[in-house]
Amino acid sequence: MEFGVIVHGGAWDIPDDAVENHLCGVRAACKLAYDFLEDGTSAIDAAEACVRLMEQDPTFDAGKGSFVNQLGEVEMDAIIATDEYRIGSVCGIQNVFHPISVARKIMDTTKHVMLVGEGANIFAREQQIPECNPEDLLVGRELQRYHAIKEMKHFEPKEAFGSYQKTNGMGTVGCVCLDKSHNIAIAVSTGGTPFKRPGRVGDTPLWGSGGYVESIGGVAATGYGEDLMRVMISRQSIDFIRKGYSPQEAADLAITLLGEKVNGLGGIIILNEKGIGFSFNTPRMAYAFRSSDDDSISSGINPNNDN
Ligand SMILES: NC(=O)C[C@H](N)C(=O)O
């Protein structure tokens, strides 16, 4: 392909009544990135714009709509990177609409790769990234979930990713873009897991776990972060590509490995010049993709392309 994009909107037990919003959200983000890439925009700019759109969509567990932690607060993580090992990552940031753009500024303007917590907020202020009120990121659905979980005797965040319960609306967002100059970029953003401990960081902002990219391909992950980071799923996927597997084969192998090694639950998307791949072992994952070889966007949410 000359250029292309794949997007995910989270891998978990997406309830039936949230399917439409998830599909609309990933398709809109995919279209935005594809149109940019067609116009000659760089992969990194297209990837940032794509994730920003999903961060402002309250359907997803990223930006507005994020889960709240045990204190009832939103703490977000994000990563953005190019295939030249330029990386920006942010953990536990609060009160900004677009963590992905903070990550981008870290990549573009500092010598660092990752900033966390209050330090990340100080940096965002210095960069004149607009701050918002904590309530601006909170949606009623998440407040209700917070109170419901607080009432529970026992809550296991991993269960939200399997087929154990129906909880409305959650899903990290991510994308991989290839531009006309053969550059690949990844961007991933999340509010983490429900009722997480304050300070908990998942896979998303960790290079090689939530995302990874080299010239041979880019990967973005989603799912139960503690499992994804144990197997460094994104880096594993690219190692399969290096061994000669196609993006689809690499995606399937990485998800099999996730299940076999740590009984993990999650999904990944992969893209390189040879093609697109995606795989998940959760009940559903929202995804959309289009390469320059395709006439239109493909999207889905159920296993086996059964939509
Ligand atoms: N919804 C998600 O994908 C959550 C994210 N992977 C985390 O564990 O923080």
PDB file of N, CA, C and O and ligand atoms in Angstrom, residues 8 10-12 61 67 77 161 170-173 190-193 196 200-205 221-226 228-229, ligand 1:
ATOM      1  N   HIS A   8      -8.107   1.485  16.615  1.00  0.00           N
ATOM      2  CA  HIS A   8      -8.940   0.680  17.513  1.00  0.00           C
ATOM      3  C   HIS A   8      -9.585   1.576  18.561  1.00  0.00           C
ATOM      4  O   HIS A   8      -9.084   2.656  18.874  1.00  0.00           O
ATOM      5  N   GLY A  10     -10.702   0.071  21.620  1.00  0.00           N
ATOM      6  CA  GLY A  10     -10.763  -0.706  22.848  1.00  0.00           C
ATOM      7  C   GLY A  10     -11.221  -2.139  22.620  1.00  0.00           C
ATOM      8  O   GLY A  10     -12.074  -2.409  21.771  1.00  0.00           O
ATOM      9  N   ALA A  11     -10.611  -3.053  23.382  1.00  0.00           N
ATOM     10  CA  ALA A  11     -10.956  -4.478  23.311  1.00  0.00           C
ATOM     11  C   ALA A  11     -11.499  -4.891  24.664  1.00  0.00           C
ATOM     12  O   ALA A  11     -10.777  -4.867  25.658  1.00  0.00           O
ATOM     13  N   TRP A  12     -12.763  -5.257  24.717  1.00  0.00           N
ATOM     14  CA  TRP A  12     -13.404  -5.684  25.971  1.00  0.00           C
ATOM     15  C   TRP A  12     -14.776  -6.223  25.643  1.00  0.00           C
ATOM     16  O   TRP A  12     -15.088  -6.469  24.480  1.00  0.00           O
ATOM     17  N   ASP A  61     -12.715   5.232  26.564  1.00  0.00           N
ATOM     18  CA  ASP A  61     -11.953   5.416  27.806  1.00  0.00           C
ATOM     19  C   ASP A  61     -10.642   6.139  27.476  1.00  0.00           C
ATOM     20  O   ASP A  61      -9.558   5.578  27.539  1.00  0.00           O
ATOM     21  N   PHE A  67     -12.211   6.374  32.574  1.00  0.00           N
ATOM     22  CA  PHE A  67     -12.556   5.803  33.879  1.00  0.00           C
ATOM     23  C   PHE A  67     -12.048   6.700  34.987  1.00  0.00           C
ATOM     24  O   PHE A  67     -11.074   7.428  34.796  1.00  0.00           O
ATOM     25  N   ASP A  77      -3.096   8.244  30.508  1.00  0.00           N
ATOM     26  CA  ASP A  77      -1.786   7.866  29.959  1.00  0.00           C
ATOM     27  C   ASP A  77      -1.854   7.922  28.430  1.00  0.00           C
ATOM     28  O   ASP A  77      -2.911   7.628  27.847  1.00  0.00           O
ATOM     29  N   PHE A 161     -12.679  -6.872  31.084  1.00  0.00           N
ATOM     30  CA  PHE A 161     -12.179  -7.141  29.734  1.00  0.00           C
ATOM     31  C   PHE A 161     -12.672  -8.484  29.193  1.00  0.00           C
ATOM     32  O   PHE A 161     -12.577  -8.757  28.010  1.00  0.00           O
ATOM     33  N   MET A 170     -16.144   1.605  27.614  1.00  0.00           N
ATOM     34  CA  MET A 170     -14.746   1.750  27.975  1.00  0.00           C
ATOM     35  C   MET A 170     -13.912   1.243  26.841  1.00  0.00           C
ATOM     36  O   MET A 170     -14.236   0.286  26.170  1.00  0.00           O
ATOM     37  N   GLY A 171     -12.819   1.867  26.601  1.00  0.00           N
ATOM     38  CA  GLY A 171     -11.927   1.394  25.551  1.00  0.00           C
ATOM     39  C   GLY A 171     -10.875   2.431  25.288  1.00  0.00           C
ATOM     40  O   GLY A 171     -11.190   3.559  24.933  1.00  0.00           O
ATOM     41  N   THR A 172      -9.639   2.015  25.533  1.00  0.00           N
ATOM     42  CA  THR A 172      -8.492   2.790  25.097  1.00  0.00           C
ATOM     43  C   THR A 172      -8.642   3.041  23.605  1.00  0.00           C
ATOM     44  O   THR A 172      -9.316   2.280  22.919  1.00  0.00           O
ATOM     45  N   VAL A 173      -7.996   4.089  23.111  1.00  0.00           N
ATOM     46  CA  VAL A 173      -8.023   4.330  21.672  1.00  0.00           C
ATOM     47  C   VAL A 173      -6.602   4.323  21.137  1.00  0.00           C
ATOM     48  O   VAL A 173      -5.662   4.691  21.844  1.00  0.00           O
ATOM     49  N   THR A 190      -5.391   6.565  26.852  1.00  0.00           N
ATOM     50  CA  THR A 190      -6.311   5.826  27.722  1.00  0.00           C
ATOM     51  C   THR A 190      -6.565   6.520  29.055  1.00  0.00           C
ATOM     52  O   THR A 190      -5.735   7.312  29.507  1.00  0.00           O
ATOM     53  N   GLY A 191      -7.688   6.178  29.642  1.00  0.00           N
ATOM     54  CA  GLY A 191      -7.956   6.557  31.030  1.00  0.00           C
ATOM     55  C   GLY A 191      -7.628   5.400  31.965  1.00  0.00           C
ATOM     56  O   GLY A 191      -7.883   5.477  33.164  1.00  0.00           O
ATOM     57  N   GLY A 192      -7.091   4.307  31.403  1.00  0.00           N
ATOM     58  CA  GLY A 192      -6.673   3.162  32.230  1.00  0.00           C
ATOM     59  C   GLY A 192      -7.808   2.201  32.500  1.00  0.00           C
ATOM     60  O   GLY A 192      -8.690   1.999  31.660  1.00  0.00           O
ATOM     61  N   THR A 193      -7.793   1.604  33.689  1.00  0.00           N
ATOM     62  CA  THR A 193      -8.808   0.603  34.049  1.00  0.00           C
ATOM     63  C   THR A 193      -9.731   1.179  35.126  1.00  0.00           C
ATOM     64  O   THR A 193      -9.349   2.092  35.857  1.00  0.00           O
ATOM     65  N   LYS A 196      -9.027   2.092  39.287  1.00  0.00           N
ATOM     66  CA  LYS A 196      -7.604   1.764  39.479  1.00  0.00           C
ATOM     67  C   LYS A 196      -7.072   2.525  40.697  1.00  0.00           C
ATOM     68  O   LYS A 196      -7.606   3.575  41.076  1.00  0.00           O
ATOM     69  N   ARG A 200      -1.636   4.200  39.442  1.00  0.00           N
ATOM     70  CA  ARG A 200      -1.493   2.995  38.609  1.00  0.00           C
ATOM     71  C   ARG A 200      -1.247   3.396  37.143  1.00  0.00           C
ATOM     72  O   ARG A 200      -1.937   4.233  36.580  1.00  0.00           O
ATOM     73  N   VAL A 201      -0.256   2.781  36.529  1.00  0.00           N
ATOM     74  CA  VAL A 201       0.007   3.007  35.106  1.00  0.00           C
ATOM     75  C   VAL A 201      -0.098   1.664  34.405  1.00  0.00           C
ATOM     76  O   VAL A 201       0.417   0.657  34.894  1.00  0.00           O
ATOM     77  N   GLY A 202      -0.779   1.644  33.271  1.00  0.00           N
ATOM     78  CA  GLY A 202      -0.935   0.402  32.513  1.00  0.00           C
ATOM     79  C   GLY A 202       0.054   0.309  31.369  1.00  0.00           C
ATOM     80  O   GLY A 202       1.117   0.943  31.377  1.00  0.00           O
ATOM     81  N   ASP A 203      -0.307  -0.467  30.369  1.00  0.00           N
ATOM     82  CA  ASP A 203       0.574  -0.697  29.218  1.00  0.00           C
ATOM     83  C   ASP A 203       0.700   0.514  28.294  1.00  0.00           C
ATOM     84  O   ASP A 203       1.724   0.716  27.646  1.00  0.00           O
ATOM     85  N   THR A 204      -0.382   1.295  28.208  1.00  0.00           N
ATOM     86  CA  THR A 204      -0.504   2.279  27.117  1.00  0.00           C
ATOM     87  C   THR A 204       0.725   3.170  26.922  1.00  0.00           C
ATOM     88  O   THR A 204       1.229   3.273  25.807  1.00  0.00           O
ATOM     89  N   PRO A 205       1.238   3.821  27.995  1.00  0.00           N
ATOM     90  CA  PRO A 205       2.335   4.754  27.745  1.00  0.00           C
ATOM     91  C   PRO A 205       3.699   4.067  27.676  1.00  0.00           C
ATOM     92  O   PRO A 205       4.711   4.749  27.481  1.00  0.00           O
ATOM     93  N   ALA A 221      -1.849  -1.323  21.111  1.00  0.00           N
ATOM     94  CA  ALA A 221      -2.520  -2.379  21.882  1.00  0.00           C
ATOM     95  C   ALA A 221      -3.643  -1.814  22.732  1.00  0.00           C
ATOM     96  O   ALA A 221      -3.734  -0.617  22.964  1.00  0.00           O
ATOM     97  N   THR A 222      -4.479  -2.697  23.218  1.00  0.00           N
ATOM     98  CA  THR A 222      -5.546  -2.348  24.166  1.00  0.00           C
ATOM     99  C   THR A 222      -5.916  -3.606  24.943  1.00  0.00           C
ATOM    100  O   THR A 222      -5.655  -4.718  24.483  1.00  0.00           O
ATOM    101  N   GLY A 223      -6.515  -3.413  26.118  1.00  0.00           N
ATOM    102  CA  GLY A 223      -6.901  -4.571  26.913  1.00  0.00           C
ATOM    103  C   GLY A 223      -6.440  -4.399  28.345  1.00  0.00           C
ATOM    104  O   GLY A 223      -6.158  -3.283  28.790  1.00  0.00           O
ATOM    105  N   TYR A 224      -6.359  -5.489  29.062  1.00  0.00           N
ATOM    106  CA  TYR A 224      -5.971  -5.439  30.476  1.00  0.00           C
ATOM    107  C   TYR A 224      -4.454  -5.213  30.552  1.00  0.00           C
ATOM    108  O   TYR A 224      -3.654  -6.115  30.290  1.00  0.00           O
ATOM    109  N   GLY A 225      -4.108  -3.974  30.923  1.00  0.00           N
ATOM    110  CA  GLY A 225      -2.732  -3.505  30.775  1.00  0.00           C
ATOM    111  C   GLY A 225      -1.692  -4.328  31.513  1.00  0.00           C
ATOM    112  O   GLY A 225      -0.578  -4.519  31.031  1.00  0.00           O
ATOM    113  N   GLU A 226      -2.053  -4.833  32.700  1.00  0.00           N
ATOM    114  CA  GLU A 226      -1.065  -5.580  33.480  1.00  0.00           C
ATOM    115  C   GLU A 226      -0.592  -6.814  32.705  1.00  0.00           C
ATOM    116  O   GLU A 226       0.571  -7.207  32.795  1.00  0.00           O
ATOM    117  N   LEU A 228      -0.770  -7.092  29.248  1.00  0.00           N
ATOM    118  CA  LEU A 228      -0.125  -6.644  28.007  1.00  0.00           C
ATOM    119  C   LEU A 228       1.323  -6.241  28.273  1.00  0.00           C
ATOM    120  O   LEU A 228       2.217  -6.503  27.464  1.00  0.00           O
ATOM    121  N   MET A 229       1.559  -5.602  29.420  1.00  0.00           N
ATOM    122  CA  MET A 229       2.927  -5.158  29.680  1.00  0.00           C
ATOM    123  C   MET A 229       3.822  -6.312  30.097  1.00  0.00           C
ATOM    124  O   MET A 229       5.020  -6.292  29.840  1.00  0.00           O
TER     125      MET A 229
HETATM  126  N1  LIG B   1      -9.013   0.005  27.949  1.00  0.00           N
HETATM  127  C1  LIG B   1      -7.741  -0.324  27.941  1.00  0.00           C
HETATM  128  O1  LIG B   1      -7.248  -0.795  26.938  1.00  0.00           O
HETATM  129  C2  LIG B   1      -6.958  -0.125  29.211  1.00  0.00           C
HETATM  130  C3  LIG B   1      -5.462   0.017  29.099  1.00  0.00           C
HETATM  131  N2  LIG B   1      -4.851  -0.975  28.263  1.00  0.00           N
HETATM  132  C4  LIG B   1      -4.853  -0.040  30.481  1.00  0.00           C
HETATM  133  O2  LIG B   1      -4.687  -1.108  31.016  1.00  0.00           O
HETATM  134  O3  LIG B   1      -4.595   0.994  31.037  1.00  0.00           O
END
